[in-house]
Short mmCIF file of C-alpha atoms and ligand atoms in Angstrom, two decimals:
data_model
loop_
_atom_site.label_atom_id
_atom_site.label_comp_id
_atom_site.label_asym_id
_atom_site.label_seq_id
_atom_site.Cartn_x
_atom_site.Cartn_y
_atom_site.Cartn_z
CA MET A 1 -29.23 -11.39 -23.59
CA ALA A 2 -26.09 -13.16 -22.63
CA PHE A 3 -23.24 -10.89 -21.73
CA PHE A 4 -20.82 -13.70 -20.92
CA GLU A 5 -19.10 -16.42 -22.88
CA VAL A 6 -17.83 -19.32 -20.81
CA LEU A 7 -14.82 -21.09 -22.28
CA ASP A 8 -13.73 -23.01 -19.20
CA LYS A 9 -15.93 -24.23 -16.35
CA SER A 10 -13.78 -22.35 -13.84
CA PHE A 11 -15.30 -19.14 -15.26
CA VAL A 12 -18.87 -20.16 -14.34
CA SER A 13 -18.60 -19.04 -10.72
CA PHE A 14 -16.93 -15.75 -11.70
CA VAL A 15 -20.08 -14.37 -13.30
CA MET A 16 -23.76 -14.21 -12.60
CA GLY A 17 -26.11 -15.04 -15.42
CA ASN A 18 -28.58 -12.36 -14.40
CA ALA A 19 -26.00 -9.55 -14.17
CA THR A 20 -26.50 -6.84 -16.76
CA LEU A 21 -23.87 -5.01 -18.78
CA LYS A 22 -24.85 -1.38 -18.36
CA GLN A 23 -23.74 1.52 -20.51
CA ILE A 24 -23.31 4.14 -17.80
CA ALA A 25 -21.90 6.98 -19.94
CA THR A 26 -21.43 7.63 -23.63
CA GLY A 27 -20.71 10.33 -26.23
CA PHE A 28 -16.92 10.37 -25.97
CA ASP A 29 -14.31 9.74 -28.66
CA TRP A 30 -11.73 7.39 -27.15
CA VAL A 31 -11.99 6.58 -23.47
CA GLU A 32 -9.16 5.12 -21.43
CA GLY A 33 -7.54 5.18 -18.02
CA PRO A 34 -10.40 4.16 -15.67
CA VAL A 35 -9.61 4.53 -11.96
CA TRP A 36 -12.02 4.02 -9.06
CA PHE A 37 -12.09 6.34 -6.04
CA GLY A 38 -14.06 4.37 -3.44
CA ASP A 39 -13.64 7.06 -0.80
CA ALA A 40 -15.23 9.60 -3.16
CA ASN A 41 -17.62 7.05 -4.71
CA CYS A 42 -16.66 7.97 -8.25
CA LEU A 43 -14.91 6.75 -11.37
CA LEU A 44 -12.41 8.90 -13.25
CA PHE A 45 -11.52 8.19 -16.86
CA SER A 46 -9.82 9.91 -19.78
CA ASP A 47 -11.52 11.05 -22.98
CA ILE A 48 -8.18 11.38 -24.70
CA PRO A 49 -8.90 13.12 -28.05
CA ASN A 50 -11.11 15.67 -26.28
CA ASN A 51 -8.29 16.51 -23.87
CA ARG A 52 -10.25 15.95 -20.69
CA ILE A 53 -10.65 13.72 -17.66
CA MET A 54 -14.23 12.85 -16.80
CA ARG A 55 -15.82 11.88 -13.49
CA TRP A 56 -18.78 9.54 -13.14
CA ILE A 57 -20.74 9.40 -9.89
CA PRO A 58 -23.40 6.68 -9.38
CA GLY A 59 -26.84 8.25 -9.53
CA LEU A 60 -25.51 11.63 -10.62
CA GLY A 61 -23.85 10.90 -13.94
CA THR A 62 -20.85 12.36 -15.69
CA SER A 63 -19.11 15.72 -15.45
CA VAL A 64 -15.73 17.15 -16.44
CA PHE A 65 -13.04 16.57 -13.81
CA ARG A 66 -10.14 18.27 -15.57
CA GLU A 67 -9.96 20.12 -18.89
CA PRO A 68 -7.51 20.49 -20.50
CA SER A 69 -5.90 17.33 -19.22
CA ASN A 70 -2.73 17.43 -21.34
CA PHE A 71 -4.30 14.51 -23.22
CA ALA A 72 -4.14 12.31 -20.14
CA ASN A 73 -4.34 8.56 -20.73
CA GLY A 74 -3.80 5.96 -17.97
CA HIS A 75 -4.41 6.60 -14.27
CA THR A 76 -3.92 4.82 -10.99
CA ARG A 77 -3.65 5.76 -7.31
CA ASP A 78 -0.62 5.64 -5.07
CA ARG A 79 -0.47 4.19 -1.58
CA GLN A 80 -1.84 7.42 -0.14
CA GLY A 81 -4.75 7.33 -2.57
CA ARG A 82 -3.50 10.19 -4.71
CA LEU A 83 -4.21 10.24 -8.44
CA ILE A 84 -1.25 9.29 -10.65
CA SER A 85 -1.74 10.24 -14.33
CA CYS A 86 0.02 9.69 -17.65
CA GLU A 87 -0.11 12.80 -19.87
CA HIS A 88 0.56 12.46 -23.61
CA GLY A 89 0.54 16.20 -24.25
CA ALA A 90 2.98 17.23 -21.54
CA ARG A 91 4.92 13.96 -22.02
CA ARG A 92 4.99 13.28 -18.30
CA VAL A 93 3.62 11.39 -15.33
CA THR A 94 2.04 13.49 -12.57
CA ARG A 95 0.63 13.10 -9.10
CA THR A 96 -2.43 15.08 -8.01
CA ALA A 97 -2.53 15.66 -4.25
CA HIS A 98 -5.79 15.64 -2.33
CA ASP A 99 -5.75 19.44 -2.37
CA GLY A 100 -5.51 19.42 -6.16
CA SER A 101 -1.89 20.47 -6.47
CA ILE A 102 0.07 18.68 -9.19
CA THR A 103 3.61 17.33 -8.89
CA VAL A 104 5.66 16.01 -11.81
CA ILE A 105 6.79 12.43 -11.13
CA ALA A 106 8.76 12.01 -14.40
CA ASP A 107 9.13 13.86 -17.68
CA SER A 108 12.59 12.87 -18.91
CA PHE A 109 15.20 10.14 -18.82
CA GLU A 110 18.91 10.74 -19.21
CA GLY A 111 18.24 14.29 -20.37
CA LYS A 112 15.74 13.37 -23.08
CA ARG A 113 11.99 13.92 -23.04
CA LEU A 114 9.72 10.98 -22.49
CA ASN A 115 7.50 10.00 -25.45
CA SER A 116 3.92 9.86 -24.20
CA PRO A 117 3.40 7.90 -20.95
CA ASN A 118 0.48 5.57 -21.48
CA ASP A 119 -0.31 3.50 -18.40
CA VAL A 120 0.92 3.36 -14.82
CA VAL A 121 0.86 1.21 -11.68
CA VAL A 122 2.10 1.76 -8.14
CA LYS A 123 3.70 -1.11 -6.22
CA SER A 124 3.14 -1.59 -2.49
CA ASP A 125 6.61 -0.16 -1.79
CA GLY A 126 5.50 3.14 -3.36
CA THR A 127 7.51 2.80 -6.58
CA ILE A 128 5.72 4.01 -9.71
CA TRP A 129 6.01 1.92 -12.89
CA PHE A 130 4.87 3.26 -16.26
CA THR A 131 5.03 2.51 -19.97
CA ASP A 132 6.19 5.09 -22.52
CA PRO A 133 5.20 4.15 -26.07
CA HIS A 134 5.12 6.76 -28.83
CA TYR A 135 1.40 6.73 -29.63
CA GLY A 136 0.71 10.18 -28.18
CA ILE A 137 3.36 11.97 -30.25
CA MET A 138 2.97 10.27 -33.64
CA THR A 139 -0.33 11.99 -34.53
CA ASN A 140 -2.36 14.94 -33.33
CA TYR A 141 -5.32 12.75 -32.37
CA GLU A 142 -4.28 11.71 -28.85
CA GLY A 143 -1.76 14.47 -28.22
CA GLN A 144 0.62 16.65 -30.19
CA LYS A 145 2.71 15.33 -33.02
CA SER A 146 6.33 15.83 -32.05
CA GLN A 147 9.80 14.37 -32.18
CA GLN A 148 10.52 11.05 -30.48
CA GLU A 149 13.66 11.28 -28.35
CA LEU A 150 13.69 7.94 -26.49
CA PRO A 151 12.95 4.32 -27.31
CA CYS A 152 9.62 2.96 -26.08
CA GLN A 153 10.48 1.62 -22.64
CA VAL A 154 9.08 0.76 -19.23
CA TYR A 155 10.32 2.88 -16.32
CA ARG A 156 10.32 2.62 -12.57
CA VAL A 157 10.38 5.76 -10.45
CA ASP A 158 11.25 5.83 -6.78
CA PRO A 159 9.51 9.08 -5.78
CA ASP A 160 11.24 9.22 -2.39
CA ALA A 161 14.73 8.79 -3.82
CA GLY A 162 13.93 10.88 -6.91
CA THR A 163 15.32 8.22 -9.23
CA ILE A 164 14.09 6.89 -12.58
CA GLU A 165 15.32 3.69 -14.19
CA ALA A 166 14.50 2.02 -17.51
CA VAL A 167 13.53 -1.49 -16.41
CA LEU A 168 12.29 -3.00 -19.70
CA THR A 169 13.98 -1.98 -22.92
CA ASP A 170 13.10 -4.76 -25.39
CA PHE A 171 9.51 -3.81 -26.27
CA ALA A 172 8.24 -2.39 -29.55
CA CYS A 173 5.64 -0.33 -27.66
CA PRO A 174 4.77 -1.23 -24.08
CA ASN A 175 1.21 -0.35 -23.12
CA GLY A 176 -0.94 -1.72 -20.25
CA LEU A 177 0.80 -3.10 -17.17
CA ALA A 178 -0.24 -4.60 -13.84
CA PHE A 179 1.15 -6.61 -10.95
CA SER A 180 -0.17 -9.95 -9.70
CA PRO A 181 -1.92 -9.67 -6.29
CA ASP A 182 1.18 -10.62 -4.32
CA GLU A 183 3.44 -8.70 -6.71
CA ASP A 184 5.53 -11.72 -7.67
CA ARG A 185 4.70 -11.04 -11.33
CA LEU A 186 4.51 -8.02 -13.59
CA TYR A 187 2.40 -8.25 -16.75
CA VAL A 188 3.12 -5.83 -19.60
CA ALA A 189 1.35 -5.59 -22.97
CA ASP A 190 3.26 -4.91 -26.14
CA THR A 191 1.00 -3.31 -28.77
CA GLY A 192 3.59 -2.69 -31.46
CA VAL A 193 4.84 0.28 -33.44
CA ILE A 194 2.05 2.56 -34.67
CA PHE A 195 0.70 1.90 -38.19
CA ASP A 196 2.53 -1.45 -38.35
CA ASP A 197 -0.18 -4.01 -39.00
CA SER A 198 2.33 -6.84 -38.81
CA ALA A 199 3.37 -5.98 -35.28
CA GLU A 200 3.26 -8.75 -32.69
CA ARG A 201 0.83 -7.82 -29.96
CA HIS A 202 0.81 -9.81 -26.75
CA ILE A 203 1.07 -9.75 -22.97
CA ARG A 204 4.44 -10.71 -21.50
CA VAL A 205 5.05 -11.86 -17.93
CA PHE A 206 8.04 -11.05 -15.73
CA ASP A 207 9.07 -12.43 -12.35
CA VAL A 208 9.62 -9.65 -9.85
CA GLY A 209 12.56 -10.43 -7.63
CA PRO A 210 14.08 -8.83 -4.57
CA ASP A 211 15.02 -5.20 -5.14
CA ASN A 212 12.41 -5.13 -7.93
CA ARG A 213 14.66 -6.89 -10.43
CA LEU A 214 12.72 -8.36 -13.36
CA SER A 215 13.44 -11.68 -15.04
CA GLY A 216 11.71 -13.92 -17.54
CA GLY A 217 9.59 -12.00 -19.99
CA GLU A 218 8.07 -14.77 -22.09
CA VAL A 219 4.75 -14.30 -23.88
CA PHE A 220 1.98 -14.93 -21.33
CA HIS A 221 -1.01 -14.64 -23.61
CA THR A 222 -1.98 -13.33 -27.04
CA ILE A 223 -5.45 -11.78 -27.19
CA SER A 224 -7.69 -12.58 -30.15
CA VAL A 225 -9.71 -10.87 -31.48
CA GLY A 226 -7.95 -7.55 -31.19
CA PHE A 227 -5.14 -7.12 -28.70
CA ALA A 228 -4.48 -6.28 -25.08
CA ASP A 229 -4.29 -2.56 -24.33
CA GLY A 230 -5.05 -2.16 -20.63
CA PHE A 231 -5.93 -4.78 -17.99
CA ARG A 232 -6.36 -5.35 -14.24
CA LEU A 233 -6.18 -8.42 -11.99
CA ASP A 234 -8.64 -9.80 -9.50
CA ARG A 235 -7.60 -10.95 -6.05
CA ASP A 236 -7.11 -14.53 -7.20
CA GLY A 237 -4.68 -13.57 -9.92
CA ASN A 238 -6.93 -13.72 -12.97
CA LEU A 239 -6.15 -11.07 -15.56
CA TRP A 240 -9.08 -9.14 -17.11
CA SER A 241 -7.90 -7.72 -20.41
CA SER A 242 -9.29 -5.44 -23.06
CA ALA A 243 -10.04 -7.05 -26.42
CA ALA A 244 -11.88 -6.15 -29.61
CA ASP A 245 -14.99 -8.14 -28.68
CA GLY A 246 -15.07 -7.30 -24.99
CA VAL A 247 -13.11 -8.24 -21.89
CA HIS A 248 -11.19 -11.50 -21.78
CA CYS A 249 -10.47 -13.31 -18.51
CA ILE A 250 -7.07 -15.03 -18.54
CA ASN A 251 -6.13 -17.29 -15.63
CA ARG A 252 -2.71 -17.38 -13.97
CA ASP A 253 -1.65 -20.15 -16.37
CA GLY A 254 -2.26 -17.83 -19.32
CA GLU A 255 -5.44 -19.56 -20.52
CA LEU A 256 -8.51 -17.74 -21.79
CA ILE A 257 -11.36 -19.01 -19.60
CA GLY A 258 -14.20 -16.63 -20.45
CA LYS A 259 -15.33 -13.31 -21.90
CA ILE A 260 -17.57 -10.39 -21.14
CA LEU A 261 -19.06 -9.39 -24.48
CA VAL A 262 -19.08 -5.62 -25.05
CA PRO A 263 -20.56 -3.93 -28.16
CA GLU A 264 -17.60 -1.53 -28.59
CA LEU A 265 -13.83 -2.01 -28.81
CA VAL A 266 -12.47 -2.09 -25.25
CA SER A 267 -9.36 -0.17 -24.21
CA ASN A 268 -9.10 -0.82 -20.47
CA VAL A 269 -10.89 -1.91 -17.31
CA CYS A 270 -10.81 -1.34 -13.56
CA PHE A 271 -12.55 -2.84 -10.55
CA GLY A 272 -14.65 -0.61 -8.35
CA GLY A 273 -17.91 -0.25 -6.52
CA ARG A 274 -18.80 -1.00 -2.92
CA ALA A 275 -16.82 -4.26 -2.74
CA LYS A 276 -14.56 -3.83 -5.76
CA HIS A 277 -16.90 -6.36 -7.36
CA GLN A 278 -17.90 -4.25 -10.33
CA LEU A 279 -15.87 -4.05 -13.48
CA PHE A 280 -15.77 -0.66 -15.22
CA ILE A 281 -14.95 -0.91 -18.91
CA THR A 282 -13.70 1.91 -21.12
CA ALA A 283 -14.82 1.08 -24.65
CA THR A 284 -14.28 3.59 -27.48
CA THR A 285 -17.18 6.05 -26.99
CA SER A 286 -18.71 4.63 -23.81
CA ILE A 287 -18.24 3.41 -20.25
CA TYR A 288 -19.80 0.07 -19.34
CA MET A 289 -20.18 -1.57 -15.95
CA ILE A 290 -21.02 -5.10 -14.89
CA SER A 291 -21.12 -6.82 -11.49
CA LEU A 292 -18.97 -9.92 -11.08
CA ASN A 293 -18.50 -12.58 -8.43
CA ARG A 294 -14.89 -11.36 -8.27
CA GLU A 295 -13.08 -8.68 -6.38
CA GLY A 296 -10.34 -6.48 -7.73
CA VAL A 297 -6.96 -6.17 -6.10
CA GLN A 298 -7.33 -3.64 -3.31
CA ARG A 299 -4.77 -1.06 -4.23
CA PRO A 300 -4.60 1.22 -2.30
MG1 MG B 401 -3.11 1.99 -22.93
#
């Protein structure tokens, strides 16, 4: 069975025809937020509606890592390797230290509560960037229905200075975000206001200047079928995005060059494994994994 669809010949060397798409865990409701811990040889991911973070260890399988998780969604790691998490339920971004203690990174802006932080990245300078759409407070499925106090924005936190700034304010609902390997670009998905079928859903690209100033912001790529929720980049700057029919590989010029075909709707991906050459895919009820001839951005 073919797990790949090649749309441009540049994609041929990215994949191996004999690599298998494996379902490594299943039985969840809506999985998101994959993050690889190479030093612990495990994958963490969120099972959002069931209010828990799961841990998958090769050869051992899946167990509960944290429950309740405050309806955690996206995760990443900071420069020290600590877990950074977006929590719908507590409407905050947290950091989990290696000893398990939890510190709040952000839960408000200008005196108002955040909506429901969705996805997060850490830049090499230690700043923490996250999106804050309203999906986690509009229904009781992925959090608790509650009042929206702020527009859906993208924020940057400097944890050393203790500052938070709204850096992108012209999104309907920002969602996945990721830097290019050399951090000269920031990609941010807009997935539109909830229950609005006419919403424009696309990935925008920003130039990251000195002092982290953003400019540009044109549409980089529009996923079809489905839309981009979460994504990650490989070391050569190709963007691997969630889509309704699998994972789409978009090159730095914004062109779709190939797909990994997945039998469930994909929400997000992350690179992991021994050489960061495996792609872990969160897809509705299951986690899938496939080996690629690519390596993810080493961060941290
Ligand atoms: Mg998301």
